[in-house]
Short mmCIF file of C-alpha atoms and ligand atoms in Angstrom, two decimals:
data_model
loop_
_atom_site.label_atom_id
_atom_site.label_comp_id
_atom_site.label_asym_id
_atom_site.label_seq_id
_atom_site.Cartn_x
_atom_site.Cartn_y
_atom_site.Cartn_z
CA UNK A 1 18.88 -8.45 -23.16
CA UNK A 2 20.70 -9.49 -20.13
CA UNK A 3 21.36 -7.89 -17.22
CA UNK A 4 24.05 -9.08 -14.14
CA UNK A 5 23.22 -7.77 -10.39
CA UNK A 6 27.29 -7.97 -8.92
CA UNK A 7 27.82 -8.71 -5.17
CA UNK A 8 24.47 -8.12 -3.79
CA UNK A 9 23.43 -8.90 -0.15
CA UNK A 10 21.16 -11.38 -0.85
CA UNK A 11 19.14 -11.49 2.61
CA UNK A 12 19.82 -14.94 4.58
CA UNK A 13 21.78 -16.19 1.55
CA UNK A 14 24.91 -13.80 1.86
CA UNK A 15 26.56 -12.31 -0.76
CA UNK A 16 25.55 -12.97 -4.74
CA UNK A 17 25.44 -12.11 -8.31
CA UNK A 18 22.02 -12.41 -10.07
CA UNK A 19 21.67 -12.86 -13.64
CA UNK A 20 18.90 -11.76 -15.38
CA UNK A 21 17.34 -12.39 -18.96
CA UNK A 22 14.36 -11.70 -20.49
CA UNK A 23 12.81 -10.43 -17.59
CA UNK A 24 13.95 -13.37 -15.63
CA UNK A 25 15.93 -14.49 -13.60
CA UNK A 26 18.32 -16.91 -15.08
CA UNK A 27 21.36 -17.78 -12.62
CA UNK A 28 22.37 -16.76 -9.11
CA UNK A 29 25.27 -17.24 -7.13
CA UNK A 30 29.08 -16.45 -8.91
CA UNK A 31 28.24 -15.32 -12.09
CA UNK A 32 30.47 -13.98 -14.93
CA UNK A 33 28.89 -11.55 -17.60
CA UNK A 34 27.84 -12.79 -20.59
CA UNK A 35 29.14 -10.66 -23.67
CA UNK A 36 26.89 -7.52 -23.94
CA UNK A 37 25.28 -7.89 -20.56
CA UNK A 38 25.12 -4.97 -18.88
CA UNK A 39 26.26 -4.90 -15.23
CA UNK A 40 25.05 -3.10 -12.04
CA UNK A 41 27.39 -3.17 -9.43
CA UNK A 42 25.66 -3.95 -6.02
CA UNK A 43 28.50 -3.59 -3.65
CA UNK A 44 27.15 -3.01 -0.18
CA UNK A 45 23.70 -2.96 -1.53
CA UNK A 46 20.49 -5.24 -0.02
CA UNK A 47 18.38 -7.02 -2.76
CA UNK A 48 14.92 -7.64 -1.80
CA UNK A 49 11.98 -8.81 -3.74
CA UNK A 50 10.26 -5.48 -5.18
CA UNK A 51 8.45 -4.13 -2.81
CA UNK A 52 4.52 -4.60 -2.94
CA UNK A 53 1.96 -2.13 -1.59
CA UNK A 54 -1.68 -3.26 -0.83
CA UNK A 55 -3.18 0.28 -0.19
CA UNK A 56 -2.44 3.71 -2.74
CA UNK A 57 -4.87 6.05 -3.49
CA UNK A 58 -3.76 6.66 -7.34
CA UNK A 59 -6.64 9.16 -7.36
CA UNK A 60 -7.44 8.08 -11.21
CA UNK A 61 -9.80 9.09 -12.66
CA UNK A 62 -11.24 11.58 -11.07
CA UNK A 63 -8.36 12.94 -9.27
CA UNK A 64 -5.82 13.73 -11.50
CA UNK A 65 -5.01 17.43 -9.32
CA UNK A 66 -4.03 14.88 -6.74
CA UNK A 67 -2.30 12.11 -8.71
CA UNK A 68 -2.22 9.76 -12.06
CA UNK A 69 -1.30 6.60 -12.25
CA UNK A 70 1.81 7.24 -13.96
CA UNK A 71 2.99 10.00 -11.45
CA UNK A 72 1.59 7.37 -8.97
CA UNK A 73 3.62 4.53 -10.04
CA UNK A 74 6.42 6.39 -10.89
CA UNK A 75 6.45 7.29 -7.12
CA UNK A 76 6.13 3.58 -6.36
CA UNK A 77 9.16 3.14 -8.29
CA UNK A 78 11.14 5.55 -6.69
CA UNK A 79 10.01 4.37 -3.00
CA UNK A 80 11.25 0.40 -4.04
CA UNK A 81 7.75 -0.43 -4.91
CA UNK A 82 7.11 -3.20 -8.75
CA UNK A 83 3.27 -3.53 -7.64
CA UNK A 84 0.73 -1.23 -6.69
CA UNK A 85 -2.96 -1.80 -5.27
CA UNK A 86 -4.95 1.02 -6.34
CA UNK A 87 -8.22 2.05 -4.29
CA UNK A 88 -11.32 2.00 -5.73
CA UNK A 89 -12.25 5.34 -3.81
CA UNK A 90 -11.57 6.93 -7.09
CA UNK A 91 -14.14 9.31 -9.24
CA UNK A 92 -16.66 7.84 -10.36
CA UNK A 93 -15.65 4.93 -8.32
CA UNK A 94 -14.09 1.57 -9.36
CA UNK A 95 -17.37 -0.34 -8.96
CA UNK A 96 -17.53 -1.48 -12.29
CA UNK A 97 -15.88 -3.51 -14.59
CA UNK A 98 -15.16 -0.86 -16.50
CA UNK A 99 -13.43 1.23 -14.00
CA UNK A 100 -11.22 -1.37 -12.89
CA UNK A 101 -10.06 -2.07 -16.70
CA UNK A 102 -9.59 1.39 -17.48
CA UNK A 103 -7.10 1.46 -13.71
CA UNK A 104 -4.95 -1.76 -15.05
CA UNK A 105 -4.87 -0.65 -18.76
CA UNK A 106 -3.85 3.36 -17.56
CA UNK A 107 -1.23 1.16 -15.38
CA UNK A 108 0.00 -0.98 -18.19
CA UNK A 109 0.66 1.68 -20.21
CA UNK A 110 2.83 4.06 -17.06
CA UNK A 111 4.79 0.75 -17.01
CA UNK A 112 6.21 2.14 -14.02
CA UNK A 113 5.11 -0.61 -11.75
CA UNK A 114 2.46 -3.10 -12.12
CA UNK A 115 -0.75 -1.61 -10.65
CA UNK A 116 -3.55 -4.06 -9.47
CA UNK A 117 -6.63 -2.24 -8.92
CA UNK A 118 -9.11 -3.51 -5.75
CA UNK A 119 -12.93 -3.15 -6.62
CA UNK A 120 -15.55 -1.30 -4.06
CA UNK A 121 -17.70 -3.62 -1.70
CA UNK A 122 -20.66 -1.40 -2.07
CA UNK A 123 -22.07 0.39 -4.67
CA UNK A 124 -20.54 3.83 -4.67
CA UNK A 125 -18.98 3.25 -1.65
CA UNK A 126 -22.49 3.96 0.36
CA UNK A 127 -22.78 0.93 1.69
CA UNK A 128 -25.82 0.18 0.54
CA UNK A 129 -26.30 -2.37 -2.05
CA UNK A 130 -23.34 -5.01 -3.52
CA UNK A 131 -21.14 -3.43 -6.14
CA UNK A 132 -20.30 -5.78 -9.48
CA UNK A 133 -18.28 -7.72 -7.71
CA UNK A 134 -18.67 -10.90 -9.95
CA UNK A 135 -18.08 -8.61 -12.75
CA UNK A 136 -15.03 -6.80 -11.36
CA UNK A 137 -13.37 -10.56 -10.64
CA UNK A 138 -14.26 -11.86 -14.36
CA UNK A 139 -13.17 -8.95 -16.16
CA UNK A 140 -9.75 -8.78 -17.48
CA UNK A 141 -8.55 -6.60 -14.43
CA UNK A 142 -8.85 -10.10 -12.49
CA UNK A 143 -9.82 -8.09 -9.31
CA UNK A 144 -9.33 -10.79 -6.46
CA UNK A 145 -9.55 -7.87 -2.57
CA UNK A 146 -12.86 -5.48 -2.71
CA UNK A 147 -12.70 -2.59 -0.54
CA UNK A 148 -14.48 0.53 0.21
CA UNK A 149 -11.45 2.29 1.75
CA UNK A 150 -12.32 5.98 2.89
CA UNK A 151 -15.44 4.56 4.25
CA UNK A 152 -16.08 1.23 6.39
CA UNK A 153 -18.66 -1.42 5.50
CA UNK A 154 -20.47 -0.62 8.54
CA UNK A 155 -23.99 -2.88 7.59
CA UNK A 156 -22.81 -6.46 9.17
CA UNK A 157 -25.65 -8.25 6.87
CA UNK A 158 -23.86 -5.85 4.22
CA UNK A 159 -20.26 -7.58 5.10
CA UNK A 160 -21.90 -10.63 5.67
CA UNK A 161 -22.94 -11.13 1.74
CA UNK A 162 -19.87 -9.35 0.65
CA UNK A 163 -17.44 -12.39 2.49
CA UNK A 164 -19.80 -14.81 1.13
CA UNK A 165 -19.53 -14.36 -2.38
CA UNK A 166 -15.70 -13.30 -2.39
CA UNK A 167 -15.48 -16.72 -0.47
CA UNK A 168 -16.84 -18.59 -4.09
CA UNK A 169 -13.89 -17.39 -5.94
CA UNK A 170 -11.18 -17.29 -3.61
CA UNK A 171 -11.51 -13.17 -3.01
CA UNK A 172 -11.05 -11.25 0.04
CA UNK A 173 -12.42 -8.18 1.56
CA UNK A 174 -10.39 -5.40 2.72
CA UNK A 175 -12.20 -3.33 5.93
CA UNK A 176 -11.66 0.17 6.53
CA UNK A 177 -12.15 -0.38 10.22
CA UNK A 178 -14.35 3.04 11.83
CA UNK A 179 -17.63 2.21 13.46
CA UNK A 180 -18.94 5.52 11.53
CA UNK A 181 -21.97 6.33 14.65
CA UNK A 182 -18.51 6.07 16.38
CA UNK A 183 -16.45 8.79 14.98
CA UNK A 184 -19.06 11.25 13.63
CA UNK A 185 -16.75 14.78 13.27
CA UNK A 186 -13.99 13.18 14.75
CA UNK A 187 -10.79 14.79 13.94
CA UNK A 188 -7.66 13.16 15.75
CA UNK A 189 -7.10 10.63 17.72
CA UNK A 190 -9.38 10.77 21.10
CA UNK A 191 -7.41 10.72 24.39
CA UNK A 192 -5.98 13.07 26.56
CA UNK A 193 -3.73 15.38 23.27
CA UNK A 194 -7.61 15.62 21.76
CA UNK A 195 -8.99 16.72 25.40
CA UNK A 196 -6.04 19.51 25.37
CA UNK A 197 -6.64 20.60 21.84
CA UNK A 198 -10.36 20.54 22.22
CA UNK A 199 -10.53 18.64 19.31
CA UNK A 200 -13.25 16.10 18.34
CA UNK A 201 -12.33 12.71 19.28
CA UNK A 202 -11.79 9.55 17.26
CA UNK A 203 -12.13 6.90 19.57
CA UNK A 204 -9.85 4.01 18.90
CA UNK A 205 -12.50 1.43 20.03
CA UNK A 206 -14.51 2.71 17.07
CA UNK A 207 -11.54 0.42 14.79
CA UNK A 208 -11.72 -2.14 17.41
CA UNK A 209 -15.74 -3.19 17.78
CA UNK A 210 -15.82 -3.61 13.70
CA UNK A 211 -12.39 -5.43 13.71
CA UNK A 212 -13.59 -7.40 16.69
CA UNK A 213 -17.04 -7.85 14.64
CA UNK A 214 -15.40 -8.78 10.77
CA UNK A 215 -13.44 -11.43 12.61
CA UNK A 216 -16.24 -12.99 13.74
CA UNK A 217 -18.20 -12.59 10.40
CA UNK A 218 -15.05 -14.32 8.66
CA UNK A 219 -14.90 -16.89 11.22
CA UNK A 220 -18.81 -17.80 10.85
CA UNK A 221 -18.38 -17.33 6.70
CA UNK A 222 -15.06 -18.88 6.34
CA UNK A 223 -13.72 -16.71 4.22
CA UNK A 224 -10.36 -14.04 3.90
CA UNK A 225 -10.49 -10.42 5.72
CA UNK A 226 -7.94 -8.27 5.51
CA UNK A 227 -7.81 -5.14 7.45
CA UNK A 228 -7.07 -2.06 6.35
CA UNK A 229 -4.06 0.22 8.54
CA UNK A 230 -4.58 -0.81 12.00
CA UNK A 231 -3.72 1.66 14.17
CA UNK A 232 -4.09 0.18 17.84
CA UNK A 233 -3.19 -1.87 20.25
CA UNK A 234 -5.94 -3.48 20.81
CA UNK A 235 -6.71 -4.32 17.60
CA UNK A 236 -3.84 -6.44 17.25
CA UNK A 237 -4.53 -7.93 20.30
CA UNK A 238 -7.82 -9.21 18.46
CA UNK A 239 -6.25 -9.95 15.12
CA UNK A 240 -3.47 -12.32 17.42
CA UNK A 241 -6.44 -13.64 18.95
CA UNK A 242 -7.97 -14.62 15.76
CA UNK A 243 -5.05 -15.97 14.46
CA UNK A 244 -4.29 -18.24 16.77
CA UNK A 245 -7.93 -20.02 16.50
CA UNK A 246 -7.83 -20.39 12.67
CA UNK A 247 -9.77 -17.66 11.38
CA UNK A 248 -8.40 -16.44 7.87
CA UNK A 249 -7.12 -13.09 8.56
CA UNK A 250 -4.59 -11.20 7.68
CA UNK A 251 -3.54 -7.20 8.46
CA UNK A 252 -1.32 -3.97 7.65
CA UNK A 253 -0.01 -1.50 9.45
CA UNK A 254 1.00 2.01 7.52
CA UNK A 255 4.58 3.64 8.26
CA UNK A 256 3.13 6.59 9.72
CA UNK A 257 1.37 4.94 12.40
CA UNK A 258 4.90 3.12 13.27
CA UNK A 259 6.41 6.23 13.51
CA UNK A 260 4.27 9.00 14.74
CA UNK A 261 1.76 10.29 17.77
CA UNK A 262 -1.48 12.25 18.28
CA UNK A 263 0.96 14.85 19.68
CA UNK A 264 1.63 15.81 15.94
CA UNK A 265 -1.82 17.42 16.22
CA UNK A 266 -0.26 19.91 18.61
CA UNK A 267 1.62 21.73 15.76
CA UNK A 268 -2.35 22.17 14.14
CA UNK A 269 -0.51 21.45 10.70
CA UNK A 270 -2.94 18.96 8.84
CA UNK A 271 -0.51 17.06 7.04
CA UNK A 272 -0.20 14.82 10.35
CA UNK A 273 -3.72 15.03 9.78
CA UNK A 274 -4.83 11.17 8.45
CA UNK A 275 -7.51 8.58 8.46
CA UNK A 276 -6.66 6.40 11.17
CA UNK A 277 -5.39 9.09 13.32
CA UNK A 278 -1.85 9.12 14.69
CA UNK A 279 -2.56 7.30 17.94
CA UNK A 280 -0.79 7.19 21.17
CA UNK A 281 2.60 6.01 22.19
CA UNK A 282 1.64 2.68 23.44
CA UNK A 283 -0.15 2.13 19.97
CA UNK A 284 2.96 2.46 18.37
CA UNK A 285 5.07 0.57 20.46
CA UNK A 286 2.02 -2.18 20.16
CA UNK A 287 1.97 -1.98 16.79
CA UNK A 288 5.86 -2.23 15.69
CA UNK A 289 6.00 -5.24 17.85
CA UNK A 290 2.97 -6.96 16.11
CA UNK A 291 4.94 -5.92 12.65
CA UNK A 292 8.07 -8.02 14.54
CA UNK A 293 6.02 -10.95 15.38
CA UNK A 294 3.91 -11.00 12.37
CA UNK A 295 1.02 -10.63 13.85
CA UNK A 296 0.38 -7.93 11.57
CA UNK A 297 1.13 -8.86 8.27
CA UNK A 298 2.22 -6.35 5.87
CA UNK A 299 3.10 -2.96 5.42
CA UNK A 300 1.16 -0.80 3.38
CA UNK A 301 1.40 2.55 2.29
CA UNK A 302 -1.96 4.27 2.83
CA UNK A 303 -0.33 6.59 -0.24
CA UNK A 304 -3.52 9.33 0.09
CA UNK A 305 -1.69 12.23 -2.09
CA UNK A 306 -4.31 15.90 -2.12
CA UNK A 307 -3.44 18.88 -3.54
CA UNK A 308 -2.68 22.19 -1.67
CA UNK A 309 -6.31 23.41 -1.43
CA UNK A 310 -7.40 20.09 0.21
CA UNK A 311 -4.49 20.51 2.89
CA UNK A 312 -2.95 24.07 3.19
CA UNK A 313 -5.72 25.05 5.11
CA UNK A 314 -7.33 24.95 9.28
CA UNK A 315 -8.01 21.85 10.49
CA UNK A 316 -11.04 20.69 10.51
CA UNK A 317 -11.48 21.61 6.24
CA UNK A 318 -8.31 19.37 5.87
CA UNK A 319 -9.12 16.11 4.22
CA UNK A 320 -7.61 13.06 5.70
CA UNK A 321 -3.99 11.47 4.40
CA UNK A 322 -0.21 11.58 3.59
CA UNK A 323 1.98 10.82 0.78
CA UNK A 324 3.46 7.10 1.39
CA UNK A 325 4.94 5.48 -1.75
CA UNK A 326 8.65 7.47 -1.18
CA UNK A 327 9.19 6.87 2.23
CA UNK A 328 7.77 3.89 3.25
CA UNK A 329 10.70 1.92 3.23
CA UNK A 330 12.85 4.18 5.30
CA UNK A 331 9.97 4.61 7.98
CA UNK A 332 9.37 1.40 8.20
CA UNK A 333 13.53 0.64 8.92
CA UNK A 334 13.86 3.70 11.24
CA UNK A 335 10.59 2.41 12.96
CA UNK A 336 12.63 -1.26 13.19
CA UNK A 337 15.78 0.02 14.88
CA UNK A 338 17.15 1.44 11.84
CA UNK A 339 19.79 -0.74 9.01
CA UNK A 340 21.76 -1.85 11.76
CA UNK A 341 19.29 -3.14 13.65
CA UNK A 342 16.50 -4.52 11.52
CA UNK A 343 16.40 -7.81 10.19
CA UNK A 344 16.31 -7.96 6.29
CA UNK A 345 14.38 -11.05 5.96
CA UNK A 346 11.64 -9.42 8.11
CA UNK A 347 11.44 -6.94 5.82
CA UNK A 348 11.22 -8.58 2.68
CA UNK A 349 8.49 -10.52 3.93
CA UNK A 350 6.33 -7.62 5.46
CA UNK A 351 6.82 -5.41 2.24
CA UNK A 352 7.05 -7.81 -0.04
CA UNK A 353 6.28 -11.39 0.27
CA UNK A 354 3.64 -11.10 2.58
CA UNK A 355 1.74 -8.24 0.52
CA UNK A 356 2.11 -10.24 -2.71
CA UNK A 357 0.50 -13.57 -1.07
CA UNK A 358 -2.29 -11.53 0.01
CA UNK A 359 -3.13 -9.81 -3.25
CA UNK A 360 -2.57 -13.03 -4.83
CA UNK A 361 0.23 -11.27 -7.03
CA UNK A 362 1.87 -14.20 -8.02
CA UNK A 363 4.91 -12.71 -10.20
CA UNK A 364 5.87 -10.57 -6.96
CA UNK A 365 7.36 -11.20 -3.90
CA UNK A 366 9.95 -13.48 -5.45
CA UNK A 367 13.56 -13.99 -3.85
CA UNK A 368 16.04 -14.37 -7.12
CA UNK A 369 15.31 -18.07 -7.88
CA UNK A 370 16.03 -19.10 -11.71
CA UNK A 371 12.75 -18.68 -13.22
CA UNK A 372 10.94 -16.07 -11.45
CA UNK A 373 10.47 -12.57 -12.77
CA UNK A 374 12.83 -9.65 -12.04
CA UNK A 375 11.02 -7.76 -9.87
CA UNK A 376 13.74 -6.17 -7.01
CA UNK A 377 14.62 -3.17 -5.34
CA UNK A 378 18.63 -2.25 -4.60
CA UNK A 379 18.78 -0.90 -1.45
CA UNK A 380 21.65 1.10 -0.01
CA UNK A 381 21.52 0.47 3.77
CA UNK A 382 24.32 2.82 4.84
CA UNK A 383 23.19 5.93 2.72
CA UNK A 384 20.58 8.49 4.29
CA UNK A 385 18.80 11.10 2.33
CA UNK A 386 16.56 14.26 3.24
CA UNK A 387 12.66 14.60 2.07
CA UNK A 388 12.65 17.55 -0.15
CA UNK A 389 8.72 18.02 -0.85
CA UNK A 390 9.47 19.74 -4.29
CA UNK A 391 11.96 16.41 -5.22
CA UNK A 392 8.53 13.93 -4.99
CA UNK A 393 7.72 11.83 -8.35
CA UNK A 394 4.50 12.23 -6.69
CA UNK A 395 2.28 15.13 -8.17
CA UNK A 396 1.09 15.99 -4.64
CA UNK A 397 3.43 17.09 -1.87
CA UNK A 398 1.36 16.55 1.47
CA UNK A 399 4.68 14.54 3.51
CA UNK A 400 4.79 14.48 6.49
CA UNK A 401 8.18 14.06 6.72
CA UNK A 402 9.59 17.21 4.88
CA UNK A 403 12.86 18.54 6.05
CA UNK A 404 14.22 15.06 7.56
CA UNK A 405 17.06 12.52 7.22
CA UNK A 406 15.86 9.38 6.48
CA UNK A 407 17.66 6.37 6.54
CA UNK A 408 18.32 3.95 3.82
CA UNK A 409 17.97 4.51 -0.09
CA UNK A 410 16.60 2.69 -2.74
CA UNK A 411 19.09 2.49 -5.41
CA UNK A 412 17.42 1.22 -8.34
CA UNK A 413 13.99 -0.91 -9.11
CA UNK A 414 13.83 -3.44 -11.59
CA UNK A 415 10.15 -4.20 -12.66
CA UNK A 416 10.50 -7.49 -14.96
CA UNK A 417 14.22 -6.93 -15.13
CA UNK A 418 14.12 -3.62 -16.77
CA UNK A 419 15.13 -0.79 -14.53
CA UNK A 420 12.27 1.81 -13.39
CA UNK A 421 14.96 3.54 -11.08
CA UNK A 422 18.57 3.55 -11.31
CA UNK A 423 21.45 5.32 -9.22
CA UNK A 424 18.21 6.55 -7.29
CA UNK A 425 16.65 8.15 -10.03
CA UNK A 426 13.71 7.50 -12.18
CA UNK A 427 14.89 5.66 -15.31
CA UNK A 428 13.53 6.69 -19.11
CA UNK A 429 10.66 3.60 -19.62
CA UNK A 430 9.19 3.09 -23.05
CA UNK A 431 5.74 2.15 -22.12
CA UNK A 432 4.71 -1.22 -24.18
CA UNK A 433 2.72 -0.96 -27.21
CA UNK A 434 -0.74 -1.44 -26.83
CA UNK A 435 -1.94 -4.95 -26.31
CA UNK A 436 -5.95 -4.28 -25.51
CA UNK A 437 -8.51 -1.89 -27.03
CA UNK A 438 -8.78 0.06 -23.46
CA UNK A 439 -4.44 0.65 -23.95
CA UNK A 440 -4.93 1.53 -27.11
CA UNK A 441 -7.80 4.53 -26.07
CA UNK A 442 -10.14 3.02 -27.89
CA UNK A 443 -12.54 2.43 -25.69
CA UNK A 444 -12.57 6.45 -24.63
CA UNK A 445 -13.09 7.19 -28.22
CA UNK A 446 -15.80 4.85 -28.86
CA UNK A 447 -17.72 6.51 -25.53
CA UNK A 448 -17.40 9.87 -26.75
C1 NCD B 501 -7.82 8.34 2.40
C2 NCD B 501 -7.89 9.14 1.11
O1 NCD B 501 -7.45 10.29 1.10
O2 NCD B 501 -8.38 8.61 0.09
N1 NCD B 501 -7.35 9.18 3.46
C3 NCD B 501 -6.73 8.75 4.56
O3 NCD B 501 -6.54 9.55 5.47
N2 NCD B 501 -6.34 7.52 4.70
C4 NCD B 501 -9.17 7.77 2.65
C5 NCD B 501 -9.53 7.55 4.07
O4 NCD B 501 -9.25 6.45 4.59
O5 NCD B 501 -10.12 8.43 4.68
#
């Protein structure tokens, strides 16, 4: 089955047809149909490489009030997204081989986008004793970044062991960065909007002494961090710093903290309420400009869907988080001038490229060369559209963006050259027939 891409932008290589077979790509440039192809036209449209997010909270098992995989990834299609890391802050919690087989078989079979499950640092995220992490690499999830996300690995002998061993195989660690003695019934950001609001602070030096201390830790180890949504200035100040000596670290910054202030807090309404906080002004501006530079990295989602009881309600109950998958893309270009402004490339690499490297997704982040899998996103730069909550492919609808215009639109999303989305809306998929005993449900029936 072939499929011809017609008069796409193709970022820094102008205009161009892409020809795709098989799930690959098999010719760019000026291409002519072959008989029975079927042909999208891409007039005015930006292809980049499918977009890749390092951080959603797919909430299965456990969560399934909140989200599934499939209404997960199906999300991730609709936001541009062919790859998904899932959290392991799931219940019970991906610390186990098992877990993180079940996560990659429940993704191959949404077949929505391809969903890479991370593995917890710490037993139950308690940060107490080593999770399976040999296990969790070996099994046939391949799990490659550990993370307790939700909670920081705040025991630095704790971290310490955890870099090591990821260091044997070529794994990384992923930090929530809170200094937990820190933030103890914190609730926004601290600073003068918290003073007002008489709100518990969360200090943003509380990120910055553990991202100041993991750099270190990698540094003496020699092996990969990642950080988790930075969300201050001064901890890109410390990740540049890092950088620039050598030390093998890489970041992301989520949309929302490009975007939006601690003076959210003011309206009380706890979907601005999120884990980082919304931090000040000068954060943002700090932050978009180490996006720019590429100081930071990547830009991941932080996707952290809850359902109505965990939200509509005061403050404090609220749990922490926003919906991401849908709207990263147009945050992330309104946050960068807007289409007319922002520079294509840049975002290819920060949504795509880089995120891909990192997770070691090798199939993703590919520009259209002959050979590589067809995994892009069709986006219409001229063409706004406005959040509508009950419109989400997401089975939660905490947004924080409700109500607004948005620019840009993703137009369709090809995961291995099949189409997940199409004229903007989700497209039918035929998940593929079982190819494990865990797709197949055997290994639920043989536990019951
Ligand atoms: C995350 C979630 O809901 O799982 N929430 C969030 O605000 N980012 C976990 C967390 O980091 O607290």
């Amino acid at each position: 089955m072939s499929t011809l891409i017609k008069g796409a932008d193709l970022v820094g290589r102008g205009r161009g047809d892409v020809l795709v077979r098989d799930g690959r790509v098999v010719e760019t440039g000026t291409v002519s149909a072959p008989a029975g192809a079927s042909v999208v036209d891409a007039d005015g449209l930006v292809l980049l490489p499918g977009l890749v997010d390092l951080h959603a909270h797919l909430r299965e098992p456990g969560r399934e009030d909140a989200e599934t995989v499939l209404t997960g990834t199906r999300a991730a299609a609709k936001g541009g997204y062919t790859a998904v890391c899932a959290m392991a802050n799931s219940y019970p919690v991906a610390d186990t081989a098992g877990v993180v087989e079940q996560v990659a078989a429940l993704g191959r079979a949404a077949a929505h986008a391809d969903v890479q499950p991370l593995g917890a640092v710490s037993v139950g995220l308690a940060g107490e004793r080593l999770a399976e992490i040999g296990a969790m690499a070996d099994s046939a999830a391949r799990v490659r970044m550990f993370s307790d996300d939700g909670h920081c690995v705040s025991d630095p002998r704790l971290m310490r062991r955890a870099l090591e061993y990821v260091k044997t195989f070529g794994g990384l660690i992923a930090q929530h960065a809170e200094e937990p003695r820190l933030t103890e019934g914190a609730q926004m950001n601290e600073g003068a909007v918290s003073a007002e609001l008489g709100l518990p602070g969360w200090p943003s030096v509380a990120e910055e002494a553990i991202v100041a201390r993991d750099v270190l830790l990698a540094e003496y180890v020699g092996a990969r961090i990642h950080f988790c949504h930075v969300s201050t200035a001064r901890s890109v100040e410390i990740i540049g710093e890092a950088k620039a000596r050598g030390v093998r670290v890489t970041a992301e910054v989520c949309p929302h903290h490009l975007l939006l202030t601690d003076e959210r807090a003011r309206t009380y309404d706890p979907v601005f309420k999120v884990n980082p906080p919304l931090r000040t002004a000068d954060d943002v501006a700090a932050l978009r400009g180490a996006l720019a530079e590429g100081v930071v990295d990547a830009v991941a989602t932080d996707h952290a869907p809850h359902p109505p009881q965990d939200k509509d309600c005061e403050w404090p109950a609220a749990r922490p988080g926003m919906l991401g998958l849908e709207t990263a893309l147009s945050i992330t270009v309104a946050a960068l001038g807007g289409p007319d402004a922002c520079d294509w490339d840049m975002v290819a690499e920060r949504t795509s490229r880089a995120p891909a490297r990192i997770a070691g997704l090798d199939a993703h982040g590919r520009d259209p060369e002959p050979g590589a899998e067809a995994n892009f996103t069709l986006v219409d730069p001229a063409r706004t559209w406005t959040v509508a909550p009950s419109e989400l492919a997401s089975r939660s609808r905490n947004t924080p963006y409700a109500g607004l215009e948005l620019p840009v639109t993703v137009q369709a999303t090809f995961l291995r050259g099949r189409a997940t989305v199409l004229d903007g809306e989700l497209a039918p998929v035929a998940p593929p027939a079982p190819r494990t005993r865990a797709d197949a449900g055997l290994v639920a029936e043989e536990i019951e």
